[in-house]
CSV table of C-alpha atoms in Angstrom, one decimal:
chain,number,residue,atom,x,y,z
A,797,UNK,CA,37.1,185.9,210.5
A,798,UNK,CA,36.5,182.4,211.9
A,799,UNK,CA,37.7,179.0,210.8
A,800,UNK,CA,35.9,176.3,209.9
A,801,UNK,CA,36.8,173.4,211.6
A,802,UNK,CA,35.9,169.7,210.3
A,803,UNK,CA,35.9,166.8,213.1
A,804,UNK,CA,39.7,167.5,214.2
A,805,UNK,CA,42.3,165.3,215.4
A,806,UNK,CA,44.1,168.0,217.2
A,807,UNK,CA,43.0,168.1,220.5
A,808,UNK,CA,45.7,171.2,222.0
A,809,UNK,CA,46.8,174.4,220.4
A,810,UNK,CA,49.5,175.3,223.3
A,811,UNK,CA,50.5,179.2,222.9
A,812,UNK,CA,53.9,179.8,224.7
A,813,UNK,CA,56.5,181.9,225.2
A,814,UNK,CA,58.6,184.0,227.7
A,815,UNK,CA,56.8,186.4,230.2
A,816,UNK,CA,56.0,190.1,228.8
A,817,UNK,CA,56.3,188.6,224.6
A,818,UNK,CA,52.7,189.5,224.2
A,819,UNK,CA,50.8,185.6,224.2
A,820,UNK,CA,47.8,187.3,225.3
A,821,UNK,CA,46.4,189.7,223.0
A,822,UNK,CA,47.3,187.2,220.5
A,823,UNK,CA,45.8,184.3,222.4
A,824,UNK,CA,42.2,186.2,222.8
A,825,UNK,CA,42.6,187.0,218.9
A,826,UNK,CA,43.1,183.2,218.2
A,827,UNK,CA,40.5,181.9,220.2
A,828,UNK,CA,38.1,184.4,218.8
A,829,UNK,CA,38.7,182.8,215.1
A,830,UNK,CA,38.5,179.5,216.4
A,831,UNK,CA,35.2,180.1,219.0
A,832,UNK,CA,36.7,178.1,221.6
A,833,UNK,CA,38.0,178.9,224.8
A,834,UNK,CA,41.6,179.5,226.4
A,835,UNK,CA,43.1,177.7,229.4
A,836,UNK,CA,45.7,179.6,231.2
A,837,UNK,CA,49.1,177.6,231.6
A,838,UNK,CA,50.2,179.8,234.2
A,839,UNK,CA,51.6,178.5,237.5
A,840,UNK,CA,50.2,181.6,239.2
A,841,UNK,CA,47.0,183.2,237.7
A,842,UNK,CA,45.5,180.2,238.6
A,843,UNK,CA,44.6,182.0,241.9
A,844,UNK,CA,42.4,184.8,243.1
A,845,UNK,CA,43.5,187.9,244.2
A,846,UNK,CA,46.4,187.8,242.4
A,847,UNK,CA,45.6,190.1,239.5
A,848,UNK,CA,48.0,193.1,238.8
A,849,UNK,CA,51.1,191.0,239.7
A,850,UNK,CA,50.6,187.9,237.3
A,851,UNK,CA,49.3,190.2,234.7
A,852,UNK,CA,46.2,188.2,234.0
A,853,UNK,CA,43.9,188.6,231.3
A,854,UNK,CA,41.7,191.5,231.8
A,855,UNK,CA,37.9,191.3,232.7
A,856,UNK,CA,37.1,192.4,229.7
A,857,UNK,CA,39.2,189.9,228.1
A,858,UNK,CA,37.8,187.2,229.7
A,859,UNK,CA,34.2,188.4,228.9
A,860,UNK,CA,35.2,187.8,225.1
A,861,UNK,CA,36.7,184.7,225.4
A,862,UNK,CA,35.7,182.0,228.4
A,863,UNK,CA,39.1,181.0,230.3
A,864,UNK,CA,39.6,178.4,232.0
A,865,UNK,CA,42.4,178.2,235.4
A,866,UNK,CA,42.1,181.6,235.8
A,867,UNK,CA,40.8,182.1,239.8
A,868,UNK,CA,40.6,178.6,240.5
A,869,UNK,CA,42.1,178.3,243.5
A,870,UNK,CA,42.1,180.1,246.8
A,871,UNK,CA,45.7,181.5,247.5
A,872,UNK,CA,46.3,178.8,250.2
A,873,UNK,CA,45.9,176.0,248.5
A,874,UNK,CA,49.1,174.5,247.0
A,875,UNK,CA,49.3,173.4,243.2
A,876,UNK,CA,51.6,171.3,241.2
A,877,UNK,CA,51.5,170.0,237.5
A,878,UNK,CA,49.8,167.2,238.9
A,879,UNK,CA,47.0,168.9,240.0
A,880,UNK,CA,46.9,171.0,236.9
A,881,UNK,CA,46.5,168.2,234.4
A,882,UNK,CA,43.8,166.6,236.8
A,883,UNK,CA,41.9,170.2,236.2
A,884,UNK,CA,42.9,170.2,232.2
A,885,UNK,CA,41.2,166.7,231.9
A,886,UNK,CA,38.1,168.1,233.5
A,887,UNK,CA,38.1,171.1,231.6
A,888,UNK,CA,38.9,169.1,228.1
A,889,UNK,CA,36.3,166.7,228.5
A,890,UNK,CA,33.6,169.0,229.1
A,891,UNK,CA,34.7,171.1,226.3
A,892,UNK,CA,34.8,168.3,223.7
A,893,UNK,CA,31.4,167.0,225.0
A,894,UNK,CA,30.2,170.8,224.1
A,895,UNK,CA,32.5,171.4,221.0
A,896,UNK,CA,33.5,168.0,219.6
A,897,UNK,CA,35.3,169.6,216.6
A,898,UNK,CA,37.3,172.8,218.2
A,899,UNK,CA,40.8,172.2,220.3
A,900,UNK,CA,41.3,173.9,223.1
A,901,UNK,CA,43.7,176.8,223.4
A,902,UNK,CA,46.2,176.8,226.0
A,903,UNK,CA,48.7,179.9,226.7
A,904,UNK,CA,50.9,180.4,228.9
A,905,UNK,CA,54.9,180.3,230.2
A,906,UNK,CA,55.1,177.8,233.0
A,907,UNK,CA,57.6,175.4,231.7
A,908,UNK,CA,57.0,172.6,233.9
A,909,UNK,CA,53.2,173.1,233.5
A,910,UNK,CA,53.4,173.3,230.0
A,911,UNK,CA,55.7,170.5,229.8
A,912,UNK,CA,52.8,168.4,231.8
A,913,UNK,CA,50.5,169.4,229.1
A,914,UNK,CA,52.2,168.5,226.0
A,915,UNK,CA,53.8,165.0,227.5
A,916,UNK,CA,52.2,164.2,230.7
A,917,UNK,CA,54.5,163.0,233.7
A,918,UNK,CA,55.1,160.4,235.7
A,919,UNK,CA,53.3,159.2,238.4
A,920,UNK,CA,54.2,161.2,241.3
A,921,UNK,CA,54.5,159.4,245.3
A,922,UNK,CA,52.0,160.6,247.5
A,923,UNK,CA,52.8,163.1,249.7
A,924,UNK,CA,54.2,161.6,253.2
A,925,UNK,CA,51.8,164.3,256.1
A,926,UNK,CA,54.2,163.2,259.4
A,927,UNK,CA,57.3,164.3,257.1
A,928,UNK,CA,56.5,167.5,255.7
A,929,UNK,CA,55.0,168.8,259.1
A,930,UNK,CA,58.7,168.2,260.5
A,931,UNK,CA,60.0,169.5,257.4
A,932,UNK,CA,57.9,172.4,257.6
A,933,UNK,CA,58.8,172.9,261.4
A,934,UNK,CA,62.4,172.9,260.4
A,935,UNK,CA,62.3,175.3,258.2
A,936,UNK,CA,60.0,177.5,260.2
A,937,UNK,CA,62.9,177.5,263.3
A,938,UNK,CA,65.9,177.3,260.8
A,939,UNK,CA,65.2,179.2,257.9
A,940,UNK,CA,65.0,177.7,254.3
A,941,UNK,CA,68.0,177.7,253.6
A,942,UNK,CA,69.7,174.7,255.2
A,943,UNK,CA,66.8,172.7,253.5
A,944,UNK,CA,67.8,174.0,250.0
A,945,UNK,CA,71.6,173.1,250.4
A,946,UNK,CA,70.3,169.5,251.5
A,947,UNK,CA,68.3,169.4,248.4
A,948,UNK,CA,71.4,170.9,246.5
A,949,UNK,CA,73.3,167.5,247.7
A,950,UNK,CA,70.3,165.1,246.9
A,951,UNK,CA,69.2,166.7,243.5
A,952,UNK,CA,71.3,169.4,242.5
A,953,UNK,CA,69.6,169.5,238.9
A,954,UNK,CA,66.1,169.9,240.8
A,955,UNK,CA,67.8,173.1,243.0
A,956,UNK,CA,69.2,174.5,239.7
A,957,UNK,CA,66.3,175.4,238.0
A,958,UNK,CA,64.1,176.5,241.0
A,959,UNK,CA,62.9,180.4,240.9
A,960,UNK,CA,64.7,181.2,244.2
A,961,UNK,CA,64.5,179.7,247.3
A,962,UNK,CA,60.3,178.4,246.7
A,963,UNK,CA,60.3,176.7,250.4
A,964,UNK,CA,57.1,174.8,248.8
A,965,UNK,CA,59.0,173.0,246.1
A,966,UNK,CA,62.7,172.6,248.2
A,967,UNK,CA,60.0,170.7,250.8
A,968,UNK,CA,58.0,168.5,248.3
A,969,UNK,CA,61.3,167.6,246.7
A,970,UNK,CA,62.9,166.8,249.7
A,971,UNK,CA,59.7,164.6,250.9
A,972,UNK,CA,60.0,162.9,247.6
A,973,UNK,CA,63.5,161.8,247.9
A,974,UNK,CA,63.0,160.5,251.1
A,975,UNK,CA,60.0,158.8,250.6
A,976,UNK,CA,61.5,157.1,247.0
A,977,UNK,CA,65.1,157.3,247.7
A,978,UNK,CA,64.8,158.9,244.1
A,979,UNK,CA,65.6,162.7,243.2
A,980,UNK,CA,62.7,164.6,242.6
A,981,UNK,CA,63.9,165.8,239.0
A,982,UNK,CA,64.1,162.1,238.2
A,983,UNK,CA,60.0,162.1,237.7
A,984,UNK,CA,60.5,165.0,235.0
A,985,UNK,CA,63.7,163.6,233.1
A,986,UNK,CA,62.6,160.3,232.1
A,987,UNK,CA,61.5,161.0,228.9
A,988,UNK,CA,62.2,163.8,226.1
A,989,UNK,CA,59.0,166.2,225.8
A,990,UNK,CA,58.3,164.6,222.4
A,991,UNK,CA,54.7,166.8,220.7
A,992,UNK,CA,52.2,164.3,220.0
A,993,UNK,CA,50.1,164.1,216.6
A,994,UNK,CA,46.9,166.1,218.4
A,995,UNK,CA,48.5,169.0,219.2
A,996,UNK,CA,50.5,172.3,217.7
A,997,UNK,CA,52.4,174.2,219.5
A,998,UNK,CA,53.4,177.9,218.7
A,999,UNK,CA,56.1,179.8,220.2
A,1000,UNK,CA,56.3,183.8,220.3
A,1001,UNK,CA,59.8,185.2,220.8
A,1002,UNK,CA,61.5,188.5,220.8
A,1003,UNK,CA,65.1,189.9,221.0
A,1004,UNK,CA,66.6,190.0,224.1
A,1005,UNK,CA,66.8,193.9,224.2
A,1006,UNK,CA,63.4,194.3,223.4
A,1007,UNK,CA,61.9,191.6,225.9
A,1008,UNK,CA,63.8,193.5,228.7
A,1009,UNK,CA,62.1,196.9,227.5
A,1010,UNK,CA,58.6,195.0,227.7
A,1011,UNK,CA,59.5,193.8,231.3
A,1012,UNK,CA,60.3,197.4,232.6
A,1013,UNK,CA,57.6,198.8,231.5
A,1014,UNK,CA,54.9,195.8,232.4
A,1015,UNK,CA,56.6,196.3,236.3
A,1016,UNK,CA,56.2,200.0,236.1
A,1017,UNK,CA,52.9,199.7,234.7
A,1018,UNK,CA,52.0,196.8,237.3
A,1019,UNK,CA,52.7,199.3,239.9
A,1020,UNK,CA,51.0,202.6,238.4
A,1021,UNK,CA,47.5,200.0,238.6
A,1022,UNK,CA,48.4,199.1,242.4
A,1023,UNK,CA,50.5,196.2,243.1
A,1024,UNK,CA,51.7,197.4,246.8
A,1025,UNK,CA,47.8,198.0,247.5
A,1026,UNK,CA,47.0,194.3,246.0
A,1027,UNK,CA,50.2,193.1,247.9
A,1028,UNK,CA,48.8,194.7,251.6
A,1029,UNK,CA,45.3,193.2,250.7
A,1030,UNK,CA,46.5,189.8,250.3
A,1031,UNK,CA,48.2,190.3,253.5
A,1032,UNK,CA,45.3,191.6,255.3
A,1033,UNK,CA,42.9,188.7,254.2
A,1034,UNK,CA,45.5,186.7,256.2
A,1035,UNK,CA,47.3,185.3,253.1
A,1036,UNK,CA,51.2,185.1,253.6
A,1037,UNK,CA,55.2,183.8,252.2
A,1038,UNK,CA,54.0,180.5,253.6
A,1039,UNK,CA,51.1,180.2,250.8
A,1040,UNK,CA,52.8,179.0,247.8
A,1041,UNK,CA,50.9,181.7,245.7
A,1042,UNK,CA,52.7,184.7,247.3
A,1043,UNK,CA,55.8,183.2,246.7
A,1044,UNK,CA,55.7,184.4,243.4
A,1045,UNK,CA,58.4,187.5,241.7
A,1046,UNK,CA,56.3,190.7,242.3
A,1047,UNK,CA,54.6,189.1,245.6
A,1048,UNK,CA,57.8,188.4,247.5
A,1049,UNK,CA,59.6,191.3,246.8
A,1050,UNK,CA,56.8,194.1,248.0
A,1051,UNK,CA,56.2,191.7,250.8
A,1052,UNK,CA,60.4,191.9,252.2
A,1053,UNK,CA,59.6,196.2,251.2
A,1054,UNK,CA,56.8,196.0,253.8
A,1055,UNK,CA,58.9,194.3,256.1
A,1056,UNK,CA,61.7,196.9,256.5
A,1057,UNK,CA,63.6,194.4,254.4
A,1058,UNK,CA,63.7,196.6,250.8
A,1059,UNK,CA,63.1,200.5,250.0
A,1060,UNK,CA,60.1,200.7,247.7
A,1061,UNK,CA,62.9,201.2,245.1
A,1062,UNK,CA,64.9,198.4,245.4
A,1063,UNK,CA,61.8,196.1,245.4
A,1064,UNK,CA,61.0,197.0,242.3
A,1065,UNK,CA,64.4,197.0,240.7
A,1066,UNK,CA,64.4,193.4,242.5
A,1067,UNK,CA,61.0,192.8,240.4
A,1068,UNK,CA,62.3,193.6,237.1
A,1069,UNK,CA,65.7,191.9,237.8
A,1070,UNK,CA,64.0,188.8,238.7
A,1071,UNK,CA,61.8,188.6,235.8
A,1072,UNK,CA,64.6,188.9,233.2
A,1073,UNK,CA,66.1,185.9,235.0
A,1074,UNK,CA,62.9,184.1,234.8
A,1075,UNK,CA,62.5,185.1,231.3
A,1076,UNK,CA,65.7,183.9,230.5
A,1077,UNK,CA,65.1,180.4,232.1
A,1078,UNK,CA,61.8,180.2,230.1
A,1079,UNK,CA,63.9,180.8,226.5
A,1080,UNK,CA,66.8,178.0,227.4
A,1081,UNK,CA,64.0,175.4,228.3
A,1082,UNK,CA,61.9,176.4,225.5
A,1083,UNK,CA,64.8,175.9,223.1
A,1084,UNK,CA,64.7,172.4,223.8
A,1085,UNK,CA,61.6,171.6,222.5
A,1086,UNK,CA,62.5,171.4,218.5
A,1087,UNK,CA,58.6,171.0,217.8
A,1088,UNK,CA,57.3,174.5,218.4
A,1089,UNK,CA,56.7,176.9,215.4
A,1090,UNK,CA,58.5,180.3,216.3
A,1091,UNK,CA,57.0,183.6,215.6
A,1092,UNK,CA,58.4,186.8,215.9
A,1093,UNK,CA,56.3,190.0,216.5
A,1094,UNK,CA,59.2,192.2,215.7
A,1095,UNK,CA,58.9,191.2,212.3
A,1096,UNK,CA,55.0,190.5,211.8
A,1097,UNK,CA,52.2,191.9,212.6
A,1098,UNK,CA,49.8,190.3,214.7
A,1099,UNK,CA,47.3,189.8,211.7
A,1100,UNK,CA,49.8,188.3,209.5
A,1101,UNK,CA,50.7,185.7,213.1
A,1102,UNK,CA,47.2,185.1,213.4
A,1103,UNK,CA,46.8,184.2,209.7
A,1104,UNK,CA,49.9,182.0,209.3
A,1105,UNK,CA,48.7,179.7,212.7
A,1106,UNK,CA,45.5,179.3,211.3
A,1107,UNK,CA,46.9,178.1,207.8
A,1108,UNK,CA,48.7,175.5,210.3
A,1109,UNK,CA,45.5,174.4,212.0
A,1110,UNK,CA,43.9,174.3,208.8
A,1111,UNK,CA,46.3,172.2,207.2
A,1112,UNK,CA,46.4,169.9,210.0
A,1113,UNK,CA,42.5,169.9,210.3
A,1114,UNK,CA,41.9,168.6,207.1
């Protein structure tokens, strides 16, 4: 069934949730009613060769429904919301210049991407090259970690909610607060994430007990389709920890296995441990944001999801 959609002012349906809660299948089952595309908000799938370990949409998928910020980028290059929104603006325009009267769908469970999305940031100091070379440097001879407990005493809220120790980030916060004098988190906390009248943002959610369940079995099933043989052939194209797309849960973990660092074993307890933290992150952030419109496939169906979002975009179409 598809909708009909009159001239529309909403410009975004966002899709979120935490990772494993099932946004895809829905997502593809959205987009098909709406005949529009999907943009991934997903800090990771963005990149190529990273497949099986950020569980991306599947070829076949993708062949139903065009996505957009799925294999983008080459795994060295680095990424930030930033650059993101510079991509979504592309992507939007052309899209509305195509399909003036159907929104966009985004999906995805990157909180600060998503939080880019739905209320832009602000603008962001450019990055100073002399300082992260020596930054870099130092970390390279030191180690990471006296760099993160500097960052700990310049912007301990920033350090907080970091997914381990991302020597990416804990450098391009640390470049930012020198450059500024300014904490890094300071150009993210300015300003509630307040939804704006062209967009609707859904929210799928599960019980804790049944989330983790989902997570075990998407690692065990990651690694039945080959994620140590995707892991070795990032490695042998050269990629490494020092591209910002390997240092990713799933990525990092097989990589410390193949260096004598972790059994296979613990690796993938490490995975699964990892991604119930980082699930767990996801729901306190999203509970902030009083504007999203909570479903609950424990207790409907997807149809009866499906049906009850598009009475929303309906209603707000009209």
């Amino acid at each position: 069934m598809g909708l009909t959609m009159n001239p529309s002012p909403i410009r975004k349906i966002v899709l979120l949730g935490p990772t494993a809660v099932g946004k895809t299948n829905l997502s593809i089952g959205l987009a098909e009613r709406l005949k529009t595309s999907i943009v991934s908000v997903d800090a990771r799938q963005s990149y190529r060769y990273l497949d099986i370990g950020t569980a991306k949409a599947s070829v076949e998928q993708r062949k139903q429904v065009p996505h957009f910020n799925v294999d983008s980028l080459d795994p060295v290059d680095s990424d930030s919301p930033f650059a993101f929104l510079e991509r979504v603006q592309q992507w939007d325009a052309e899209h509305r210049q195509a399909h003036p009267n159907t929104p966009l769908v985004y999906v995805g469970g990157s909180t600060l991407y998503l939080s880019s999305l739905i209320n832009g940031l602000d603008p962001m100091p450019k990055a100073n090259p002399a300082r992260v070379t020596q930054l870099k440097e130092q970390a390279r001879t030191e180690g990471i970690a006296p760099l993160f407990e500097k960052l700990i005493r310049v912007d301990a809220d920033y350090a907080r909610k970091m997914d381990g120790l991302n020597p990416q980030r804990i450098i391009r916060a640390l470049d930012v607060y020198y450059e500024t004098g300014k904490p890094f988190s300071s150009f993210h906390s300015n300003k509630p994430v307040i939804c704006p009248n062209d967009t609707l943002v859904f929210g799928l959610n599960r019980p804790r007990s049944s989330l983790h369940e989902r997570i075990e079995k998407r690692v065990d099933h990651m690694m039945e389709q080959g994620l140590v043989e995707e892991v070795r052939g990032l490695l042998q194209k050269g990629y490494s920890l020092e591209n910002q797309a390997l240092q990713t849960v799933g990525y990092s973990e097989i990589i410390s296995h193949f260096n004598g660092e972790l059994s296979l074993e613990e690796a993938v307890e490490n995975i699964k441990t990892h991604t119930r933290r980082y699930a767990k992150r996801q729901d306190t952030w999203f509970r902030k944001w009083p504007f999203i419109q909570w479903f609950y496939p424990e207790e409907q169906t997807e149809l009866e999801i499906l049906n009850l979002i598009s009475t929303q975009i309906e209603s707000k179409s009209n």
